[in-house]
mmCIF file of C-alpha atoms in Angstrom:
data_model
loop_
_atom_site.group_PDB
_atom_site.id
_atom_site.type_symbol
_atom_site.label_atom_id
_atom_site.label_comp_id
_atom_site.label_asym_id
_atom_site.label_seq_id
_atom_site.Cartn_x
_atom_site.Cartn_y
_atom_site.Cartn_z
ATOM 1 C CA MET E 1 129.625 175.546 273.381
ATOM 2 C CA THR E 2 131.837 176.921 270.566
ATOM 3 C CA ALA E 3 133.912 174.784 268.202
ATOM 4 C CA SER E 4 137.066 175.586 270.155
ATOM 5 C CA GLN E 5 135.641 174.468 273.506
ATOM 6 C CA PRO E 6 136.074 170.871 274.679
ATOM 7 C CA SER E 7 132.902 168.821 275.031
ATOM 8 C CA GLN E 8 134.052 167.324 278.300
ATOM 9 C CA ALA E 9 135.577 169.265 281.202
ATOM 10 C CA SER E 10 138.998 167.936 282.177
ATOM 11 C CA ASP E 11 137.902 167.307 285.779
ATOM 12 C CA ALA E 12 134.379 165.995 285.121
ATOM 13 C CA PRO E 13 133.666 162.484 286.485
ATOM 14 C CA THR E 14 133.820 159.726 283.855
ATOM 15 C CA LEU E 15 133.506 155.959 283.756
ATOM 16 C CA LEU E 16 135.698 153.619 281.781
ATOM 17 C CA VAL E 17 133.529 150.635 280.806
ATOM 18 C CA LYS E 18 135.551 147.666 279.560
ATOM 19 C CA ILE E 19 133.921 144.577 278.019
ATOM 20 C CA PHE E 20 135.891 141.507 276.947
ATOM 21 C CA GLY E 21 135.164 137.957 275.897
ATOM 22 C CA LYS E 22 134.103 135.934 272.866
ATOM 23 C CA ASP E 23 133.051 138.165 269.972
ATOM 24 C CA ARG E 24 129.644 137.928 268.348
ATOM 25 C CA PRO E 25 127.332 140.297 266.464
ATOM 26 C CA GLY E 26 125.466 142.885 268.514
ATOM 27 C CA ILE E 27 127.860 143.386 271.456
ATOM 28 C CA THR E 28 128.614 147.047 270.711
ATOM 29 C CA ALA E 29 124.969 147.905 270.107
ATOM 30 C CA GLY E 30 123.944 145.994 273.236
ATOM 31 C CA LEU E 31 126.415 147.844 275.476
ATOM 32 C CA PHE E 32 125.305 151.268 274.313
ATOM 33 C CA ASP E 33 121.634 150.326 274.475
ATOM 34 C CA THR E 34 122.289 149.423 278.115
ATOM 35 C CA LEU E 35 124.121 152.696 278.792
ATOM 36 C CA ALA E 36 121.446 154.760 277.012
ATOM 37 C CA ALA E 37 119.021 154.146 279.875
ATOM 38 C CA TYR E 38 121.267 156.289 282.090
ATOM 39 C CA ALA E 39 121.598 159.264 279.669
ATOM 40 C CA VAL E 40 125.404 159.192 279.646
ATOM 41 C CA ASP E 41 127.423 160.876 276.897
ATOM 42 C CA VAL E 42 130.122 159.028 274.945
ATOM 43 C CA VAL E 43 133.576 160.558 275.361
ATOM 44 C CA ASP E 44 135.695 157.898 273.618
ATOM 45 C CA ILE E 45 135.419 154.363 272.184
ATOM 46 C CA GLU E 46 138.027 151.739 271.334
ATOM 47 C CA GLN E 47 137.324 148.226 270.076
ATOM 48 C CA VAL E 48 139.715 145.443 269.087
ATOM 49 C CA VAL E 49 138.936 141.912 267.944
ATOM 50 C CA THR E 50 141.780 139.405 267.930
ATOM 51 C CA ARG E 51 141.256 135.729 267.100
ATOM 52 C CA GLY E 52 137.578 135.975 267.901
ATOM 53 C CA ARG E 53 138.018 137.753 271.252
ATOM 54 C CA ILE E 54 136.675 141.264 271.686
ATOM 55 C CA VAL E 55 137.937 144.063 273.915
ATOM 56 C CA LEU E 56 135.500 146.983 273.888
ATOM 57 C CA CYS E 57 136.241 150.103 275.904
ATOM 58 C CA ALA E 58 133.809 152.987 276.310
ATOM 59 C CA LEU E 59 134.664 156.182 278.165
ATOM 60 C CA VAL E 60 131.382 157.850 279.207
ATOM 61 C CA THR E 61 130.245 160.626 281.474
ATOM 62 C CA GLU E 62 129.281 159.413 284.941
ATOM 63 C CA PRO E 63 125.528 159.457 285.684
ATOM 64 C CA THR E 64 124.068 160.995 288.814
ATOM 65 C CA VAL E 65 125.194 159.586 292.123
ATOM 66 C CA SER E 66 121.780 158.026 292.686
ATOM 67 C CA THR E 67 121.966 155.969 289.494
ATOM 68 C CA ALA E 68 125.715 155.189 289.270
ATOM 69 C CA GLY E 69 125.424 151.987 291.293
ATOM 70 C CA ASP E 70 122.440 150.837 289.257
ATOM 71 C CA LEU E 71 124.385 151.441 286.010
ATOM 72 C CA ARG E 72 127.243 149.248 287.228
ATOM 73 C CA ALA E 73 124.906 146.447 288.243
ATOM 74 C CA THR E 74 122.988 146.605 284.975
ATOM 75 C CA VAL E 75 126.135 146.521 282.818
ATOM 76 C CA HIS E 76 127.533 143.555 284.751
ATOM 77 C CA SER E 77 124.205 141.726 284.455
ATOM 78 C CA TRP E 78 124.027 142.392 280.711
ATOM 79 C CA ALA E 79 127.607 141.178 280.228
ATOM 80 C CA GLU E 80 127.009 137.993 282.206
ATOM 81 C CA SER E 81 123.938 137.231 280.093
ATOM 82 C CA LEU E 82 126.243 137.091 277.064
ATOM 83 C CA ARG E 83 129.040 135.268 278.931
ATOM 84 C CA LEU E 84 131.226 138.355 278.763
ATOM 85 C CA GLN E 85 133.262 140.036 281.469
ATOM 86 C CA ALA E 86 132.840 143.665 282.461
ATOM 87 C CA GLU E 87 135.078 146.082 284.327
ATOM 88 C CA ILE E 88 134.007 149.620 285.260
ATOM 89 C CA ILE E 89 136.533 152.138 286.554
ATOM 90 C CA SER E 90 135.719 155.598 287.908
ATOM 91 C CA GLY E 91 137.908 158.565 287.060
ATOM 92 C CA THR E 92 137.905 162.110 285.805
ATOM 93 C CA GLY E 93 138.140 163.696 282.384
ATOM 94 C CA ASP E 94 139.188 162.379 278.988
ATOM 95 C CA ASN E 95 142.379 160.631 277.882
ATOM 96 C CA ARG E 96 145.511 162.608 278.507
ATOM 97 C CA PRO E 97 146.583 164.691 275.485
ATOM 98 C CA ARG E 98 149.027 163.035 273.107
ATOM 99 C CA GLY E 99 152.525 164.476 273.206
ATOM 100 C CA SER E 100 153.883 166.679 270.451
ATOM 101 C CA GLY E 101 155.774 165.016 267.660
ATOM 102 C CA ARG E 102 153.695 162.270 266.069
ATOM 103 C CA SER E 103 154.869 159.489 263.796
ATOM 104 C CA HIS E 104 153.751 156.274 262.162
ATOM 105 C CA VAL E 105 156.204 153.429 262.757
ATOM 106 C CA THR E 106 155.709 150.496 260.386
ATOM 107 C CA VAL E 107 157.470 147.270 261.355
ATOM 108 C CA LEU E 108 157.887 144.444 258.811
ATOM 109 C CA GLY E 109 158.976 140.977 259.855
ATOM 110 C CA HIS E 110 159.268 137.659 258.080
ATOM 111 C CA PRO E 111 158.508 136.458 260.700
ATOM 112 C CA LEU E 112 157.970 139.201 263.288
ATOM 113 C CA THR E 113 159.290 137.794 266.557
ATOM 114 C CA SER E 114 158.342 138.769 270.099
ATOM 115 C CA GLU E 115 162.003 139.658 270.766
ATOM 116 C CA SER E 116 162.175 142.151 267.893
ATOM 117 C CA THR E 117 158.806 143.652 268.830
ATOM 118 C CA ALA E 118 159.973 144.126 272.411
ATOM 119 C CA ALA E 119 163.195 145.745 271.196
ATOM 120 C CA ILE E 120 161.359 148.221 268.968
ATOM 121 C CA ALA E 121 158.896 149.123 271.732
ATOM 122 C CA ALA E 122 161.732 149.628 274.205
ATOM 123 C CA ARG E 123 163.650 151.815 271.769
ATOM 124 C CA ILE E 124 160.547 153.983 271.232
ATOM 125 C CA THR E 125 160.258 154.442 274.975
ATOM 126 C CA ALA E 126 163.970 155.262 275.271
ATOM 127 C CA THR E 127 163.569 158.134 272.802
ATOM 128 C CA GLY E 128 160.816 159.646 274.965
ATOM 129 C CA GLY E 129 158.027 158.386 272.734
ATOM 130 C CA ASN E 130 154.722 156.889 273.789
ATOM 131 C CA ILE E 131 152.914 154.167 271.841
ATOM 132 C CA ASP E 132 149.320 155.351 271.488
ATOM 133 C CA ARG E 133 147.979 152.591 269.276
ATOM 134 C CA ILE E 134 149.109 149.430 267.487
ATOM 135 C CA PHE E 135 147.333 147.576 264.710
ATOM 136 C CA ARG E 136 148.190 145.003 262.086
ATOM 137 C CA LEU E 137 148.437 146.061 258.458
ATOM 138 C CA ALA E 138 149.125 142.642 256.949
ATOM 139 C CA LYS E 139 149.884 139.038 257.758
ATOM 140 C CA TYR E 140 151.045 138.076 254.252
ATOM 141 C CA PRO E 141 153.536 138.037 252.552
ATOM 142 C CA VAL E 142 155.091 139.565 255.671
ATOM 143 C CA THR E 143 153.729 140.483 259.077
ATOM 144 C CA ALA E 144 153.312 144.256 259.099
ATOM 145 C CA VAL E 145 152.224 146.232 262.146
ATOM 146 C CA GLU E 146 151.940 149.949 262.672
ATOM 147 C CA PHE E 147 152.646 151.876 265.869
ATOM 148 C CA ALA E 148 151.150 155.347 266.339
ATOM 149 C CA VAL E 149 153.788 157.159 268.391
ATOM 150 C CA SER E 150 153.717 160.565 270.048
ATOM 151 C CA GLY E 151 156.020 162.530 272.319
ATOM 152 C CA THR E 152 159.172 162.468 270.172
ATOM 153 C CA GLU E 153 160.163 163.983 266.844
ATOM 154 C CA THR E 154 160.257 161.871 263.709
ATOM 155 C CA GLU E 155 163.924 162.264 262.723
ATOM 156 C CA PRO E 156 165.552 161.157 266.011
ATOM 157 C CA LEU E 157 162.995 158.342 266.266
ATOM 158 C CA ARG E 158 163.852 157.215 262.723
ATOM 159 C CA THR E 159 167.568 157.219 263.529
ATOM 160 C CA ALA E 160 167.125 155.233 266.733
ATOM 161 C CA LEU E 161 164.826 152.655 265.170
ATOM 162 C CA ALA E 162 167.037 152.211 262.109
ATOM 163 C CA LEU E 163 169.821 151.055 264.410
ATOM 164 C CA GLU E 164 167.497 148.700 266.250
ATOM 165 C CA ALA E 165 166.074 147.312 263.015
ATOM 166 C CA ALA E 166 169.573 146.477 261.790
ATOM 167 C CA GLU E 167 170.317 144.649 265.036
ATOM 168 C CA GLN E 168 167.038 142.729 264.934
ATOM 169 C CA GLY E 169 167.075 141.889 261.230
ATOM 170 C CA ILE E 170 163.696 143.484 260.527
ATOM 171 C CA ASP E 171 162.499 146.477 258.505
ATOM 172 C CA VAL E 172 161.214 149.620 260.193
ATOM 173 C CA ALA E 173 159.858 152.723 258.467
ATOM 174 C CA VAL E 174 159.168 155.963 260.337
ATOM 175 C CA VAL E 175 157.134 158.748 258.735
ATOM 176 C CA SER E 176 155.539 161.862 260.168
ATOM 177 C CA ALA E 177 151.856 161.558 260.979
ATOM 178 C CA GLY E 178 149.435 163.751 259.113
ATOM 179 C CA LEU E 179 147.234 163.976 256.063
ATOM 180 C CA HIS E 180 150.219 164.219 253.699
ATOM 181 C CA ARG E 181 150.931 160.518 254.154
ATOM 182 C CA ARG E 182 147.756 159.498 252.361
ATOM 183 C CA ALA E 183 148.265 162.354 249.914
ATOM 184 C CA GLN E 184 151.434 160.826 248.424
ATOM 185 C CA ARG E 185 150.039 160.307 244.948
ATOM 186 C CA LEU E 186 153.061 159.604 242.748
ATOM 187 C CA VAL E 187 155.341 156.573 243.056
ATOM 188 C CA VAL E 188 158.494 156.394 240.932
ATOM 189 C CA MET E 189 160.783 153.389 241.013
ATOM 190 C CA ASP E 190 164.025 152.136 239.601
ATOM 191 C CA VAL E 191 163.760 149.172 237.235
ATOM 192 C CA ASP E 192 166.793 146.876 237.436
ATOM 193 C CA SER E 193 166.817 144.870 240.698
ATOM 194 C CA THR E 194 163.776 146.837 241.892
ATOM 195 C CA LEU E 195 160.778 146.516 239.581
ATOM 196 C CA ILE E 196 162.447 143.525 237.951
ATOM 197 C CA GLN E 197 164.811 140.900 239.343
ATOM 198 C CA ASP E 198 167.370 141.338 236.580
ATOM 199 C CA GLU E 199 170.001 143.796 235.367
ATOM 200 C CA VAL E 200 168.909 144.393 231.785
ATOM 201 C CA ILE E 201 172.371 145.106 230.471
ATOM 202 C CA GLU E 202 173.493 141.726 231.796
ATOM 203 C CA LEU E 203 170.678 140.055 229.866
ATOM 204 C CA PHE E 204 171.988 141.707 226.697
ATOM 205 C CA ALA E 205 175.557 140.797 227.662
ATOM 206 C CA ALA E 206 174.621 137.129 227.982
ATOM 207 C CA HIS E 207 173.722 137.154 224.290
ATOM 208 C CA ALA E 208 177.015 138.896 223.476
ATOM 209 C CA GLY E 209 179.112 136.446 225.509
ATOM 210 C CA CYS E 210 180.455 139.090 227.886
ATOM 211 C CA GLU E 211 178.115 138.684 230.863
ATOM 212 C CA ALA E 212 180.829 138.297 233.503
ATOM 213 C CA GLU E 213 182.677 141.438 232.388
ATOM 214 C CA VAL E 214 179.499 143.520 232.371
ATOM 215 C CA ALA E 215 178.268 142.157 235.710
ATOM 216 C CA GLU E 216 181.509 143.132 237.444
ATOM 217 C CA VAL E 217 181.325 146.708 236.165
ATOM 218 C CA THR E 218 177.604 146.935 237.035
ATOM 219 C CA ASP E 219 178.202 145.797 240.596
ATOM 220 C CA ARG E 220 180.977 148.329 241.124
ATOM 221 C CA ALA E 221 178.800 151.113 239.717
ATOM 222 C CA MET E 222 175.848 150.218 241.970
ATOM 223 C CA ARG E 223 178.147 150.302 245.012
ATOM 224 C CA GLY E 224 179.183 153.818 244.034
ATOM 225 C CA GLU E 225 182.764 152.863 243.186
ATOM 226 C CA LEU E 226 182.536 153.956 239.531
ATOM 227 C CA ASP E 227 181.053 156.947 237.732
ATOM 228 C CA PHE E 228 177.773 155.700 236.304
ATOM 229 C CA GLU E 229 178.004 157.386 232.894
ATOM 230 C CA GLN E 230 181.524 156.104 232.266
ATOM 231 C CA SER E 231 180.546 152.600 233.347
ATOM 232 C CA LEU E 232 177.444 152.741 231.131
ATOM 233 C CA HIS E 233 179.456 153.618 228.022
ATOM 234 C CA ALA E 234 182.030 150.939 228.832
ATOM 235 C CA ARG E 235 179.391 148.235 229.240
ATOM 236 C CA VAL E 236 177.327 149.232 226.225
ATOM 237 C CA ALA E 237 180.449 149.212 224.030
ATOM 238 C CA LEU E 238 180.742 145.482 224.691
ATOM 239 C CA LEU E 239 177.353 144.974 223.002
ATOM 240 C CA ALA E 240 178.478 146.345 219.622
ATOM 241 C CA GLY E 241 177.431 144.130 216.736
ATOM 242 C CA LEU E 242 174.538 142.352 218.452
ATOM 243 C CA ASP E 243 171.547 141.750 216.204
ATOM 244 C CA SER E 244 168.564 143.933 217.152
ATOM 245 C CA ALA E 245 166.412 140.795 217.319
ATOM 246 C CA VAL E 246 168.022 140.280 220.730
ATOM 247 C CA VAL E 247 165.764 143.059 222.078
ATOM 248 C CA ASP E 248 162.673 140.867 221.773
ATOM 249 C CA LYS E 249 164.490 137.955 223.413
ATOM 250 C CA VAL E 250 165.581 140.123 226.357
ATOM 251 C CA ARG E 251 162.027 141.378 226.850
ATOM 252 C CA THR E 252 160.821 137.799 227.292
ATOM 253 C CA GLU E 253 163.635 137.072 229.762
ATOM 254 C CA VAL E 254 162.770 139.942 232.120
ATOM 255 C CA ARG E 255 161.380 138.692 235.446
ATOM 256 C CA LEU E 256 159.206 140.986 237.522
ATOM 257 C CA THR E 257 160.000 141.193 241.228
ATOM 258 C CA PRO E 258 157.463 139.302 243.387
ATOM 259 C CA GLY E 259 154.689 141.709 244.317
ATOM 260 C CA ALA E 260 155.412 144.146 241.475
ATOM 261 C CA ARG E 261 152.103 143.635 239.682
ATOM 262 C CA THR E 262 150.187 143.805 242.976
ATOM 263 C CA LEU E 263 151.951 147.042 243.929
ATOM 264 C CA ILE E 264 151.249 148.741 240.619
ATOM 265 C CA ARG E 265 147.668 147.549 240.215
ATOM 266 C CA THR E 266 146.775 148.541 243.785
ATOM 267 C CA LEU E 267 148.332 151.991 243.452
ATOM 268 C CA LYS E 268 146.590 152.618 240.148
ATOM 269 C CA ARG E 269 143.191 151.550 241.487
ATOM 270 C CA LEU E 270 143.662 153.802 244.506
ATOM 271 C CA GLY E 271 144.306 156.787 242.228
ATOM 272 C CA TYR E 272 148.100 156.978 242.312
ATOM 273 C CA GLN E 273 150.262 157.683 239.281
ATOM 274 C CA VAL E 274 153.217 155.346 238.814
ATOM 275 C CA GLY E 275 156.430 155.748 236.848
ATOM 276 C CA VAL E 276 159.839 154.185 236.313
ATOM 277 C CA VAL E 277 163.266 155.664 235.715
ATOM 278 C CA SER E 278 166.149 153.474 234.676
ATOM 279 C CA GLY E 279 169.814 153.489 233.876
ATOM 280 C CA GLY E 280 168.812 150.627 231.578
ATOM 281 C CA PHE E 281 167.202 150.979 228.215
ATOM 282 C CA THR E 282 163.980 152.244 226.663
ATOM 283 C CA GLN E 283 163.895 149.099 224.562
ATOM 284 C CA VAL E 284 162.763 147.351 227.781
ATOM 285 C CA THR E 285 161.143 150.130 229.849
ATOM 286 C CA ASP E 286 158.753 151.136 227.047
ATOM 287 C CA ASP E 287 157.574 147.530 226.911
ATOM 288 C CA LEU E 288 157.098 147.465 230.701
ATOM 289 C CA LYS E 289 155.189 150.754 230.584
ATOM 290 C CA GLU E 290 152.723 149.318 228.078
ATOM 291 C CA LYS E 291 152.278 145.947 229.784
ATOM 292 C CA LEU E 292 151.934 147.324 233.333
ATOM 293 C CA GLY E 293 149.942 150.452 232.523
ATOM 294 C CA LEU E 294 152.550 152.856 233.886
ATOM 295 C CA ASP E 295 152.051 156.606 233.608
ATOM 296 C CA PHE E 296 155.696 157.550 233.127
ATOM 297 C CA ALA E 297 158.867 155.815 231.927
ATOM 298 C CA SER E 298 162.324 157.095 231.050
ATOM 299 C CA ALA E 299 165.643 155.351 230.416
ATOM 300 C CA ASN E 300 168.687 155.369 228.161
ATOM 301 C CA THR E 301 168.312 154.315 224.541
ATOM 302 C CA LEU E 302 170.546 151.823 222.790
ATOM 303 C CA GLU E 303 171.536 152.997 219.326
ATOM 304 C CA ILE E 304 170.567 150.575 216.553
ATOM 305 C CA VAL E 305 171.793 151.051 212.989
ATOM 306 C CA ASP E 306 171.074 148.661 210.114
ATOM 307 C CA GLY E 307 169.596 146.091 212.499
ATOM 308 C CA LYS E 308 172.660 146.007 214.761
ATOM 309 C CA LEU E 309 173.525 147.510 218.173
ATOM 310 C CA THR E 310 176.309 150.046 217.658
ATOM 311 C CA GLY E 311 177.654 149.867 221.206
ATOM 312 C CA ARG E 312 176.496 153.417 221.904
ATOM 313 C CA VAL E 313 173.557 155.136 223.592
ATOM 314 C CA VAL E 314 171.730 158.136 222.191
ATOM 315 C CA GLY E 315 169.999 161.051 223.874
ATOM 316 C CA GLU E 316 170.202 162.373 227.413
ATOM 317 C CA ILE E 317 171.889 159.981 229.849
ATOM 318 C CA VAL E 318 169.748 158.815 232.762
ATOM 319 C CA ASP E 319 172.254 158.698 235.599
ATOM 320 C CA ARG E 320 172.076 159.468 239.319
ATOM 321 C CA ALA E 321 171.319 163.173 238.845
ATOM 322 C CA GLY E 322 169.106 162.377 235.877
ATOM 323 C CA LYS E 323 166.834 160.163 237.942
ATOM 324 C CA ALA E 324 166.216 162.988 240.417
ATOM 325 C CA ARG E 325 165.483 165.385 237.525
ATOM 326 C CA LEU E 326 163.005 162.929 236.073
ATOM 327 C CA LEU E 327 161.276 162.509 239.440
ATOM 328 C CA ARG E 328 160.774 166.268 239.549
ATOM 329 C CA ARG E 329 159.583 166.292 235.937
ATOM 330 C CA PHE E 330 157.099 163.492 236.513
ATOM 331 C CA ALA E 331 155.813 165.217 239.666
ATOM 332 C CA ALA E 332 155.295 168.476 237.759
ATOM 333 C CA GLU E 333 153.463 166.680 234.939
ATOM 334 C CA ALA E 334 151.328 164.788 237.450
ATOM 335 C CA GLY E 335 150.536 167.958 239.394
ATOM 336 C CA VAL E 336 151.903 166.423 242.580
ATOM 337 C CA PRO E 337 154.159 168.327 245.034
ATOM 338 C CA LEU E 338 157.566 166.701 245.461
ATOM 339 C CA SER E 339 156.784 166.217 249.154
ATOM 340 C CA GLN E 340 153.949 163.893 248.126
ATOM 341 C CA THR E 341 156.090 161.565 246.018
ATOM 342 C CA VAL E 342 157.553 158.163 246.838
ATOM 343 C CA ALA E 343 160.751 156.875 245.220
ATOM 344 C CA ILE E 344 161.996 153.277 245.343
ATOM 345 C CA GLY E 345 165.449 152.047 244.347
ATOM 346 C CA ASP E 346 168.358 149.816 245.225
ATOM 347 C CA GLY E 347 171.580 151.324 243.880
ATOM 348 C CA ALA E 348 173.878 154.271 244.481
ATOM 349 C CA ASN E 349 172.580 155.940 241.312
ATOM 350 C CA ASP E 350 169.120 156.051 242.946
ATOM 351 C CA LEU E 351 170.246 158.088 245.956
ATOM 352 C CA ASP E 352 169.513 161.566 244.593
ATOM 353 C CA MET E 353 166.022 160.443 243.621
ATOM 354 C CA LEU E 354 165.400 158.778 246.995
ATOM 355 C CA ASN E 355 166.509 161.881 248.882
ATOM 356 C CA ALA E 356 164.491 164.239 246.670
ATOM 357 C CA ALA E 357 161.222 162.350 247.201
ATOM 358 C CA GLY E 358 158.879 162.859 250.121
ATOM 359 C CA LEU E 359 159.581 159.236 251.049
ATOM 360 C CA GLY E 360 162.630 157.386 249.723
ATOM 361 C CA VAL E 361 162.558 153.579 250.052
ATOM 362 C CA ALA E 362 165.717 151.487 249.667
ATOM 363 C CA PHE E 363 164.525 148.130 248.345
ATOM 364 C CA ASN E 364 166.910 145.232 249.020
ATOM 365 C CA ALA E 365 169.593 147.838 248.549
ATOM 366 C CA LYS E 366 173.345 148.102 248.918
ATOM 367 C CA PRO E 367 174.513 149.126 252.442
ATOM 368 C CA LEU E 368 175.381 152.637 251.260
ATOM 369 C CA VAL E 369 171.836 153.127 249.976
ATOM 370 C CA ARG E 370 170.115 151.612 253.022
ATOM 371 C CA LYS E 371 172.025 153.993 255.259
ATOM 372 C CA ALA E 372 171.151 157.105 253.249
ATOM 373 C CA ALA E 373 167.487 156.437 252.380
ATOM 374 C CA HIS E 374 164.511 157.433 254.541
ATOM 375 C CA THR E 375 163.634 153.796 255.078
ATOM 376 C CA ALA E 376 164.604 150.336 253.851
ATOM 377 C CA VAL E 377 162.736 147.179 252.882
ATOM 378 C CA ASN E 378 164.793 143.996 252.884
ATOM 379 C CA VAL E 379 162.162 141.365 252.110
ATOM 380 C CA PRO E 380 161.817 140.179 248.483
ATOM 381 C CA PHE E 381 158.236 141.435 248.016
ATOM 382 C CA LEU E 382 157.800 144.785 246.299
ATOM 383 C CA ASP E 383 154.179 145.159 247.392
ATOM 384 C CA THR E 384 155.307 145.562 251.027
ATOM 385 C CA VAL E 385 155.924 149.203 250.090
ATOM 386 C CA LEU E 386 152.137 149.595 250.252
ATOM 387 C CA TYR E 387 152.251 149.079 254.011
ATOM 388 C CA LEU E 388 154.665 151.990 254.388
ATOM 389 C CA LEU E 389 151.892 154.136 252.918
ATOM 390 C CA GLY E 390 149.447 152.893 255.552
ATOM 391 C CA ILE E 391 147.579 150.700 253.040
ATOM 392 C CA THR E 392 146.424 147.469 254.655
ATOM 393 C CA ARG E 393 146.287 144.015 253.083
ATOM 394 C CA GLU E 394 142.502 144.194 253.272
ATOM 395 C CA GLU E 395 142.552 147.413 251.241
ATOM 396 C CA VAL E 396 144.832 145.750 248.686
ATOM 397 C CA GLU E 397 142.352 142.915 248.308
ATOM 398 C CA ALA E 398 139.392 145.314 248.150
ATOM 399 C CA ALA E 399 141.146 147.245 245.386
ATOM 400 C CA GLY E 400 141.582 144.038 243.422
ATOM 401 C CA GLY E 401 145.337 144.450 243.478
ATOM 402 C CA LEU E 402 146.264 140.840 244.233
ATOM 403 C CA VAL E 403 147.464 139.322 240.960
ATOM 404 C CA GLU E 404 150.498 137.213 241.952
#
């Protein structure tokens, strides 16, 4: 047999042996010890344990006619001795080939209801897709399950499921299957209202007594109603005259988004590089880079002269286009292809970056951003992004990422 030849003829007789009941150590070994007496070959195996109940399926070649009946009787007898149930079905060949077009569909619910699960499954079927496998990625802080889907292309599936997710009030991410998913080795995120819960310029504005004015302009800019650079200059001008000691106060006021430390620590321990880009200020992002162990950080810089904020910024402006440029720069410095990057953001000025990345995630974003990004997360836990990368909660815990 050459490497290109199948190990099992498509019309060869096979037996599907199904064992189910209360789980305990030794069931899998016991089944195959029992089958070994009949010199059958293993074609496929699937095993699932849910709430202490096991379902073990083994697809094996059928023994000779003279011993087939004895095999059935022996397997049933073995199962009964362990208070398990057995079902043996005759057939031919292996599983049918999976259809072309393969995707991973990650569904996040808080909670995940049976109605929303049914709706997603039905929508997959309506697109011509087949669900090949389902497994749970996490049960906390959200319920996250992943569907392996074949038979339909990723883009139309993503479009269809985005509509269903909006109707059901859940989050659904659709990415192409393949090795590149696990190869995404650079994650770059926005800072304000993404990595942190605050808008940094509003924290400064609170000390200058102009918080309401700044917040209104910020909100309009994030919705895409104002040019970011113009709005930045207008807001920063209101800070003129503030004592530079305010910088230290603002740093202490910054609140990380729930799950931020877990996300970053897990990614770092799994070998990812992590960076931030911000329309905010280096006076805060440099501090975050040091405290969180980030690999990259870039933002605007408030000008300070004689211990006072001048109301101006210095250097290259980090705006919508600037964030995308920085993503490309970070990727080049990290030696990571752009297709293997992940970008996370919430505002209109993040859109170029989200679209440039291999996977763009809109995190609790404005409607305009949710619609344009590859996928959206609308739960208040930043570490849920890990599940979109196929990283399970167990892997997070094994990596020592849980810190919140």
